[in-house]
Amino acid sequence: MNSKVLNAVTGRLSLRPPQAESLSRLAHALKMAPELLQHEKDVPAVLSSLKSLFPTLEDFERDFPSLCFALATGVGKTRLMGAFIAYLHLAHGINNFFVLAPNLTIYNKLIADFTPNTPKYVFKGIAEFAQQPPIVITGDNYDQSGAVVRESLPGAFEDVRINIFNISKINSEVRGGKEPRIKRMQEVLGDSYFNHLAGLTDLVLLMDESHRYRASAGVRSINELKPLFGLELTATPFVESTRGPVPFKNVVMDYPLARAMEDGFVKEPAVVTQRNFDARAHTPEELEKVKLEDGVRLHETTKVELLTYARENGVKAVKPFMLVIARETAHAAQLLALLESDAFFEARYRGKVIQVDSSRSGAEEEAMITRLLAVESVDEPTEIVIHVNMLKEGWDVTNLYTIVPLRAANARTLIEQSIGRGLRLPYGKRTGVAAVDRLNIVAHDKFQEIIDEANRGDSPIRLKQLILEAPSSDDNKVSVQVSSGAMTRLGLTNLSPGPSPEFGRGEREQDKPLSQWESPLKGIKGWGEGGAPVFTREPELQAARMVMEVIGKYEIKRDLVPTSAALLKPEVQQVILQEVAERLKPVQSSWLAGESFNLADVVAKTTAVVVQQTIDIPRITVVPNGEVTTGFHPFKLDVAQLHLQPGEREIVGQMLRTNEQFTLASEIGLVERRLEDYIVHALVDYDDVDYFTHAELLYGLAGQMVQHLSGYLPEAEVRSVLARDRRLIAREIHAQMMAHFWEEATEYEVKVSRGFTELKPCNYTATAGRAAIAPGDSAVFSPSLGIAVRHFRETVTETGRIKQMLFGGFERCLYPLQKFDSDTERRFAVILERDARKWFKPAKGQFQIYYKLGTEQPEYIPDFVADTDTQIFMVETKAKGDIDSQEVQAKAAAAARWCRHASDYAAETGTKPWTYLLLPHDEIVESKRLADFQRFKLTDS
């Protein structure tokens, strides 16, 4: 198993844990059964070898080895296919792949995803494919690809070829025992393309959504290609039969929907109805209309929630849409007419509904598909999609939030149909906002049945499979606390990770102790040979520890100690000496007997180390002085996306996995005299909104909203919407108000409470033991720490794993070990080691700088602090494409402001000014000097 390639592919493609685990299982399978890579092999023997590795593997179910990876919808099977191909090529030199798609939709999607410069390109991040991307050969162009095939001459560089074919088309070609077109003679090849592929010695078969065509005639024909092995991907690892579902026997990875929900990779599905609703009291037509109307109410509410979330958090806006599942084509046409008619919310959705089925052809079909594929775009008007059969895989949208099923089906089928297409998350992860993370299934007539079905033990929402595999070296983690260089130099920490983990028995050459830098401290200027601690005897250590405690008290005495250098003044040393001596009196008799030492010498040496191993970081707070006034600038409310709809009954929903309930209902008994009062009374609940100060603005904004609602609703319905959704409306208005917030004070006072602060310990999680070191790895094992430590100058080939690594060997860093978030940071550390006097990466809480992001004020932790002869740099390294993002700019503004105040304090104390640098990653190369980055200086405006 090539661990370097495995970790590189995992990191570069940013694989999610279930994807990474799947790739790891393939790598372990190839390690356990290397015969998989041989064209001639004993298939039963390979199966026997792999059974010991995968408890769920019973049979390949084919003439060649075939492994199934079952991952829940929404986790990312296409990206996993890309990871499989990248790994097999980079680790094992495989160049030829045959990818099967079950239908035209997925076929077209796969071609797009394997084509460079497309939005969801699966190889983005694989450097080897950036210069020479794989050649994509399809079922439509393979007969023109002969020249490409013939170009591969012996000894020439081999291109990676990905053949993508639609199995449904092949199935149609082989009806009646005919040969598929791929088997027919191609003059340009001198043979059929099928025979050309069958003659390849390194062909690997990948089958997307393999449950759709497992036993089809087309697959039986494809089997004659005799690939090295097959890789199947599906969310449903079983085949339907008259006796029920028949499970696959070749599953080696099972990550079902229940685990994906629990891990937060998909939306939470919820079933929705009206409170006390009796479906039997309505005709089928009435029931359909009620479900559609309630679906639209949910849709409009969700639209506001998504818009408000985007505004509050400074992220891209998401336009949700509603999916209506029709019985058949004629029914779909009837629904389209209803949804666009005056009888349905007065035709407010006319032009915003599309019907997707087989009733159209030619230009109409192309226009329909174009609108369907663009449904995620905020500029595309579609808000309702009518679909006859939503079970077609390959329609990967992230903005489906409301589903209204109108076709007859049992509860289990409704669950499986509904959750299949709507679970993908628009932001790639859960947000913590229920409405943003939830998929609503409107099922008034099936509400209780769906709840009961979801609570069954074998429900796809409940069913989880967890199989414990053999432990991996990467599973053994240890928490390492790295104290500052000053603490380590004084001997007040042993850099221990705590209880020593159990390591493997077999030692390799790499398992030897650190040779060139036995201690992570070795080589640090002024620390003595090997970085030996200043104090080793227990009495001296206790005294030094007491000195550090006293110094901590003096941080706040700016009049006596304005900077750390002031600790070296004789009068300060004398005061510290007296206090330390006083504190030590109760214990001196017990441990000084027979052991004498010079306490003044301990104080002198300890303070010298502290000053040497410190960059003065003042504690700065900015407080208003005098009267503070706040307010909001007047503005025009953005109501373009707000189309809330009325409803007579309370809507109730229940989460299928957790059984939590939520409602959309008016507040009982709340009747306001003026329509605007519904909104104003909800707005004044916010702590930063004062009625007496902001009354005019509040009523102005509320009036704009009432005017907007009155533009498409009669007054009675406007009141209904305001009574039910006043808090939702207020939240959206408040989010817009925050963009126009201002604060003024008579003046602001900058308070410096400390002239310097002790460096906080850093806490890291690292892989424990010798087994973490791969063969050929430059890392060495530190017995004192129980972890592998890498020299910071060594090139990191597995950049995707850099966050798991600890680095040492520094001379000028104020910590003996550091962790980097990217290889860019490691390269910048190389520059700092050359050009800075001293530097470090701050821990959380070291600076206490806070920045404003939406309604939150998170803490900003800079990447680096570096001390030079003339100034102190605070540095942030960022991907070039992220520099202009709202969050990065908000952090930069807060940091630049802090640096200005710190420079003002430095001018008072005669120390160095501070400068903030925001560096694009592509500028950080070792040929540059630290001074060259001055052009990226940011100042506080």
Coordinates of C-alpha atoms in Angstrom, one line a residue, residues 491-871:
G491 CA 13.1 22.7 32.6
L492 CA 9.6 23.4 33.8
T493 CA 8.0 21.0 31.3
N494 CA 9.1 17.7 29.9
L495 CA 7.1 18.0 26.6
S496 CA 5.3 14.8 27.6
P497 CA 2.1 13.8 25.8
G498 CA 0.8 12.2 29.0
P499 CA 0.5 8.4 29.5
S500 CA 2.7 6.6 27.0
P501 CA 0.7 4.8 24.3
E502 CA 1.5 1.2 23.4
F503 CA 3.5 1.1 20.2
G504 CA 4.2 -1.7 17.8
R505 CA 7.0 -4.1 18.5
G506 CA 8.7 -4.2 15.2
E507 CA 11.4 -1.5 14.9
R508 CA 12.6 0.0 11.7
E509 CA 15.5 2.2 10.9
Q510 CA 13.2 5.2 11.2
D511 CA 12.3 4.2 14.8
K512 CA 15.7 5.3 16.1
P513 CA 15.7 8.3 18.5
L514 CA 16.2 11.8 17.1
S515 CA 19.8 11.8 16.0
Q516 CA 20.6 15.3 14.7
W517 CA 18.2 17.0 17.0
E518 CA 17.7 14.6 19.9
S519 CA 15.8 17.3 21.8
P520 CA 13.4 19.4 19.9
L521 CA 15.3 22.3 21.5
K522 CA 18.7 21.5 20.2
G523 CA 20.4 24.3 18.3
I524 CA 18.4 27.1 19.7
K525 CA 20.7 30.1 20.1
G526 CA 22.0 30.6 23.6
W527 CA 20.4 27.4 25.0
G528 CA 23.5 25.4 25.4
E529 CA 24.6 22.2 23.8
G530 CA 21.7 20.0 23.0
G531 CA 19.2 22.5 24.5
A532 CA 19.9 21.4 28.0
P533 CA 17.6 22.9 30.6
V534 CA 18.9 25.7 32.8
F535 CA 17.7 24.1 36.0
T536 CA 17.7 20.4 36.8
R537 CA 17.7 20.2 40.6
E538 CA 14.2 20.1 42.3
P539 CA 14.8 23.1 44.6
E540 CA 15.9 25.3 41.7
L541 CA 12.9 24.1 39.6
Q542 CA 10.5 24.9 42.4
A543 CA 12.0 28.4 42.8
A544 CA 12.0 29.0 39.0
R545 CA 8.3 28.0 38.9
M546 CA 7.6 30.5 41.6
V547 CA 9.5 33.2 39.7
M548 CA 7.3 32.5 36.7
E549 CA 4.2 32.9 38.8
V550 CA 5.4 36.2 40.2
I551 CA 6.3 37.5 36.7
G552 CA 2.7 36.7 35.7
K553 CA 1.5 39.1 38.4
Y554 CA 3.9 41.8 37.1
E555 CA 2.4 41.7 33.6
I556 CA -0.4 43.9 34.8
K557 CA 1.9 46.4 36.6
R558 CA 2.7 48.5 33.6
D559 CA 4.1 51.4 35.7
L560 CA 6.8 49.1 37.0
V561 CA 7.2 46.7 34.0
P562 CA 6.0 48.3 30.8
T563 CA 7.8 45.7 28.7
S564 CA 9.4 42.4 29.3
A565 CA 12.9 44.0 29.1
A566 CA 12.1 45.9 32.3
L567 CA 12.3 42.5 34.2
L568 CA 16.1 42.8 33.9
K569 CA 16.3 46.1 35.8
P570 CA 18.0 45.7 39.1
E571 CA 15.2 47.3 41.1
V572 CA 12.6 45.0 39.4
Q573 CA 14.8 41.9 40.1
Q574 CA 15.0 42.9 43.7
V575 CA 11.2 43.2 44.1
I576 CA 10.7 39.9 42.4
L577 CA 13.4 38.3 44.6
Q578 CA 11.7 39.5 47.8
E579 CA 8.3 38.3 46.8
V580 CA 9.6 34.9 45.7
A581 CA 11.6 34.5 48.9
E582 CA 8.4 35.3 50.9
R583 CA 6.4 32.8 49.0
L584 CA 9.1 30.1 49.4
K585 CA 9.4 30.4 53.2
P586 CA 6.7 27.8 54.1
V587 CA 8.5 25.1 52.1
Q588 CA 12.1 26.0 52.4
S589 CA 12.8 24.0 55.5
S590 CA 11.6 20.8 53.9
W591 CA 13.6 20.8 50.7
L592 CA 16.5 23.2 51.4
A593 CA 18.1 21.0 54.0
G594 CA 21.5 20.0 52.7
E595 CA 21.0 21.7 49.4
S596 CA 21.9 25.3 49.1
F597 CA 21.5 27.5 46.0
N598 CA 21.5 31.2 45.2
L599 CA 17.9 32.4 44.9
A600 CA 19.0 35.7 43.3
D601 CA 20.8 33.7 40.6
V602 CA 17.6 31.7 39.9
V603 CA 15.6 34.9 39.6
A604 CA 18.3 36.4 37.3
K605 CA 18.5 33.4 35.0
T606 CA 14.7 32.9 34.9
T607 CA 14.0 36.5 33.9
A608 CA 16.8 36.4 31.4
V609 CA 15.2 33.3 29.7
V610 CA 11.8 34.9 29.7
V611 CA 13.0 38.1 28.1
Q612 CA 15.0 36.2 25.5
Q613 CA 12.1 33.9 24.7
T614 CA 9.4 36.5 24.5
I615 CA 7.9 38.8 21.9
D616 CA 6.1 41.5 23.8
I617 CA 2.4 41.3 23.1
P618 CA 0.4 44.0 24.9
R619 CA -3.1 43.4 26.1
I620 CA -5.2 46.1 24.3
T621 CA -8.9 47.0 24.7
V622 CA -10.7 49.9 23.0
V623 CA -13.5 51.3 25.2
P624 CA -15.8 54.3 24.5
N625 CA -15.2 57.3 26.6
G626 CA -18.2 59.5 27.3
E627 CA -21.6 59.1 25.8
V628 CA -22.1 56.3 23.2
T629 CA -24.8 56.5 20.6
T630 CA -25.8 53.8 18.2
G631 CA -28.3 53.6 15.4
F632 CA -29.1 52.4 11.9
H633 CA -28.8 54.5 8.7
P634 CA -32.1 54.6 6.8
F635 CA -32.2 52.3 3.8
K636 CA -34.6 50.7 1.4
L637 CA -35.7 47.2 2.4
D638 CA -34.8 44.4 -0.1
V639 CA -38.0 42.5 -0.5
A640 CA -37.4 41.0 -3.9
Q641 CA -37.1 37.4 -2.6
L642 CA -39.9 37.6 0.0
H643 CA -43.2 36.1 -1.1
L644 CA -44.7 34.6 2.1
Q645 CA -48.1 33.0 1.7
P646 CA -51.1 32.9 4.0
G647 CA -52.6 29.7 5.5
E648 CA -55.7 29.0 7.5
R649 CA -54.4 26.0 9.6
E650 CA -51.3 25.4 11.7
I651 CA -48.6 23.4 9.9
V652 CA -46.8 20.8 12.0
G653 CA -43.7 18.9 11.0
Q654 CA -41.8 16.0 12.6
M655 CA -38.1 15.1 12.1
L656 CA -38.0 11.5 10.9
R657 CA -34.7 10.7 12.6
T658 CA -35.0 12.5 15.9
N659 CA -38.9 12.8 16.2
E660 CA -38.6 16.5 17.1
Q661 CA -41.6 18.6 16.1
F662 CA -41.8 22.1 14.7
T663 CA -44.7 24.3 13.7
L664 CA -45.7 27.2 11.5
A665 CA -48.5 28.9 13.3
S666 CA -49.8 32.3 14.4
E667 CA -49.4 33.4 18.0
I668 CA -52.7 32.7 19.7
G669 CA -54.7 35.8 20.6
L670 CA -52.2 38.3 19.0
V671 CA -54.2 40.9 17.1
E672 CA -52.5 44.2 16.4
R673 CA -54.3 47.4 15.6
R674 CA -51.9 48.4 12.8
L675 CA -50.4 45.9 10.4
E676 CA -46.9 47.4 11.0
D677 CA -47.2 46.7 14.7
Y678 CA -46.8 43.0 14.1
I679 CA -43.3 43.6 12.7
V680 CA -42.2 46.5 15.0
H681 CA -43.2 44.6 18.2
A682 CA -41.0 41.7 17.0
L683 CA -38.1 43.9 16.1
V684 CA -37.9 45.6 19.5
D685 CA -37.2 42.1 21.0
Y686 CA -33.6 42.4 19.6
D687 CA -31.2 43.8 22.2
D688 CA -29.7 46.3 19.9
V689 CA -33.0 47.8 18.8
D690 CA -34.4 50.6 21.0
Y691 CA -38.0 51.6 20.2
F692 CA -37.7 55.2 21.4
T693 CA -34.5 55.9 19.4
H694 CA -35.4 53.9 16.3
A695 CA -39.2 54.2 16.1
E696 CA -39.3 56.2 12.9
L697 CA -36.9 53.8 11.2
L698 CA -38.7 50.7 12.4
Y699 CA -42.1 51.9 11.2
G700 CA -40.6 52.9 7.9
L701 CA -39.1 49.4 7.4
A702 CA -42.3 47.8 8.6
G703 CA -44.3 49.9 6.3
Q704 CA -42.2 48.9 3.3
M705 CA -42.8 45.2 4.2
V706 CA -46.6 45.8 4.6
Q707 CA -46.7 47.6 1.3
H708 CA -44.8 44.7 -0.4
L709 CA -47.2 42.1 1.1
S710 CA -50.2 44.2 0.1
G711 CA -48.9 44.2 -3.4
Y712 CA -49.9 40.6 -3.9
L713 CA -52.2 39.8 -0.9
P714 CA -55.6 41.2 0.2
E715 CA -55.5 42.8 3.7
A716 CA -56.9 39.8 5.5
E717 CA -54.2 37.6 4.1
V718 CA -51.5 40.2 4.9
R719 CA -52.6 40.1 8.5
S720 CA -52.6 36.3 8.4
V721 CA -49.0 36.3 7.1
L722 CA -47.9 38.9 9.7
A723 CA -49.5 37.1 12.6
R724 CA -47.8 33.8 11.7
D725 CA -44.4 34.9 10.3
R726 CA -43.8 38.2 12.1
R727 CA -40.7 36.9 13.9
L728 CA -39.3 35.4 10.6
I729 CA -39.9 38.7 8.9
A730 CA -38.3 40.6 11.8
R731 CA -35.2 38.4 11.7
E732 CA -34.8 39.1 8.0
I733 CA -35.3 42.9 8.5
H734 CA -32.8 42.8 11.4
A735 CA -30.2 41.0 9.3
Q736 CA -30.5 43.8 6.7
M737 CA -30.4 46.5 9.4
M738 CA -27.1 45.2 10.7
A739 CA -25.5 46.2 7.4
H740 CA -26.5 49.8 8.1
F741 CA -25.5 49.9 11.8
W742 CA -23.4 52.7 13.2
E743 CA -21.9 53.5 16.6
E744 CA -20.4 56.8 17.7
A745 CA -18.8 57.9 21.0
T746 CA -17.6 61.2 22.2
E747 CA -14.2 59.6 22.0
Y748 CA -12.6 56.2 22.2
E749 CA -9.9 55.3 24.7
V750 CA -7.3 52.7 24.0
K751 CA -6.4 50.9 27.2
V752 CA -3.3 48.8 27.5
S753 CA -3.7 46.6 30.6
R754 CA -0.5 44.6 30.1
G755 CA 2.8 45.5 28.4
F756 CA 3.6 41.9 27.6
T757 CA 1.9 38.5 28.1
E758 CA 3.2 35.0 28.8
L759 CA 3.1 32.7 25.8
K760 CA 0.3 30.3 26.1
P761 CA 0.9 26.5 25.7
C762 CA -0.2 25.0 22.4
N763 CA -2.3 21.9 22.3
Y764 CA -2.1 19.5 19.3
T765 CA -3.5 16.2 18.3
A766 CA -1.0 13.9 16.6
T767 CA -0.7 10.4 15.4
A768 CA 1.0 8.3 18.1
G769 CA 3.7 5.7 17.8
R770 CA 6.4 4.6 15.4
A771 CA 3.9 3.2 12.9
A772 CA 3.0 6.7 11.8
I773 CA 6.3 6.8 9.9
A774 CA 6.0 5.4 6.5
P775 CA 9.0 3.7 4.7
G776 CA 11.2 6.4 3.3
D777 CA 9.7 9.1 5.4
S778 CA 12.2 11.7 6.7
A779 CA 10.4 11.9 10.1
V780 CA 12.1 10.5 13.1
F781 CA 10.5 9.1 16.3
S782 CA 10.9 10.9 19.6
P783 CA 10.7 8.4 22.4
S784 CA 10.2 11.2 25.0
L785 CA 7.1 12.4 23.1
G786 CA 5.8 9.1 21.7
I787 CA 5.2 10.7 18.3
A788 CA 7.0 11.3 15.0
V789 CA 8.6 14.7 14.6
R790 CA 9.6 16.1 11.2
H791 CA 12.3 18.7 10.5
F792 CA 10.6 21.8 9.2
R793 CA 13.0 22.2 6.3
E794 CA 12.1 18.7 4.8
T795 CA 9.8 18.9 1.8
V796 CA 6.4 17.5 2.6
T797 CA 5.1 15.3 -0.2
E798 CA 1.9 14.4 1.5
T799 CA 0.6 17.9 1.8
G800 CA -2.9 16.7 2.6
R801 CA -1.7 15.2 5.8
I802 CA 0.3 18.2 7.0
K803 CA -2.3 19.1 9.7
Q804 CA -1.5 15.7 11.3
M805 CA 2.3 16.4 11.5
L806 CA 4.4 18.1 14.2
F807 CA 7.6 19.9 13.1
G808 CA 10.8 20.7 15.1
G809 CA 14.4 21.6 14.5
F810 CA 13.9 25.3 14.9
E811 CA 16.5 27.8 16.0
R812 CA 14.5 31.0 16.3
C813 CA 11.0 29.8 17.1
L814 CA 9.7 30.5 20.6
Y815 CA 8.2 27.0 20.8
P816 CA 10.2 23.8 20.3
L817 CA 7.5 22.2 18.2
Q818 CA 4.9 23.7 15.8
K819 CA 2.0 22.6 13.7
F820 CA 1.2 24.0 10.3
D821 CA -2.2 24.1 8.6
S822 CA -0.7 24.1 5.1
D823 CA 2.6 23.6 3.3
T824 CA 2.5 27.4 2.6
E825 CA 2.8 28.0 6.3
R826 CA 5.8 25.6 6.6
R827 CA 7.6 27.4 3.7
F828 CA 7.0 30.7 5.4
A829 CA 8.5 29.3 8.6
V830 CA 11.6 28.5 6.6
I831 CA 11.8 32.2 5.6
L832 CA 11.3 33.3 9.2
E833 CA 14.0 31.0 10.5
R834 CA 16.4 32.8 8.1
D835 CA 15.2 36.4 8.4
A836 CA 13.5 36.9 11.8
R837 CA 15.2 37.3 15.2
K838 CA 12.4 35.2 16.7
W839 CA 8.9 34.0 15.7
F840 CA 6.0 31.8 16.7
K841 CA 2.5 30.7 15.8
P842 CA 0.1 32.1 18.4
A843 CA -2.3 29.9 20.4
K844 CA -6.0 30.7 20.9
G845 CA -6.4 33.5 23.4
Q846 CA -2.9 34.9 23.0
F847 CA -4.0 38.2 21.4
Q848 CA -7.7 38.4 22.1
I849 CA -8.5 40.2 18.9
Y850 CA -12.1 39.9 17.8
Y851 CA -13.7 40.8 14.5
K852 CA -17.3 41.3 13.3
L853 CA -18.8 38.7 11.0
G854 CA -22.5 39.1 10.6
T855 CA -24.0 39.1 14.0
E856 CA -21.1 37.1 15.5
Q857 CA -17.7 38.4 16.9
P858 CA -15.3 35.4 16.6
E859 CA -11.7 35.5 17.9
Y860 CA -9.0 36.1 15.3
I861 CA -5.8 34.0 15.7
P862 CA -3.0 35.2 13.4
D863 CA -0.9 32.7 11.6
F864 CA 2.5 34.1 12.7
V865 CA 4.2 36.7 14.8
A866 CA 7.8 37.6 13.8
D867 CA 10.3 39.9 15.5
T868 CA 12.9 41.7 13.4
D869 CA 15.5 44.3 14.1
T870 CA 13.2 47.2 13.2
Q871 CA 9.6 46.0 13.7

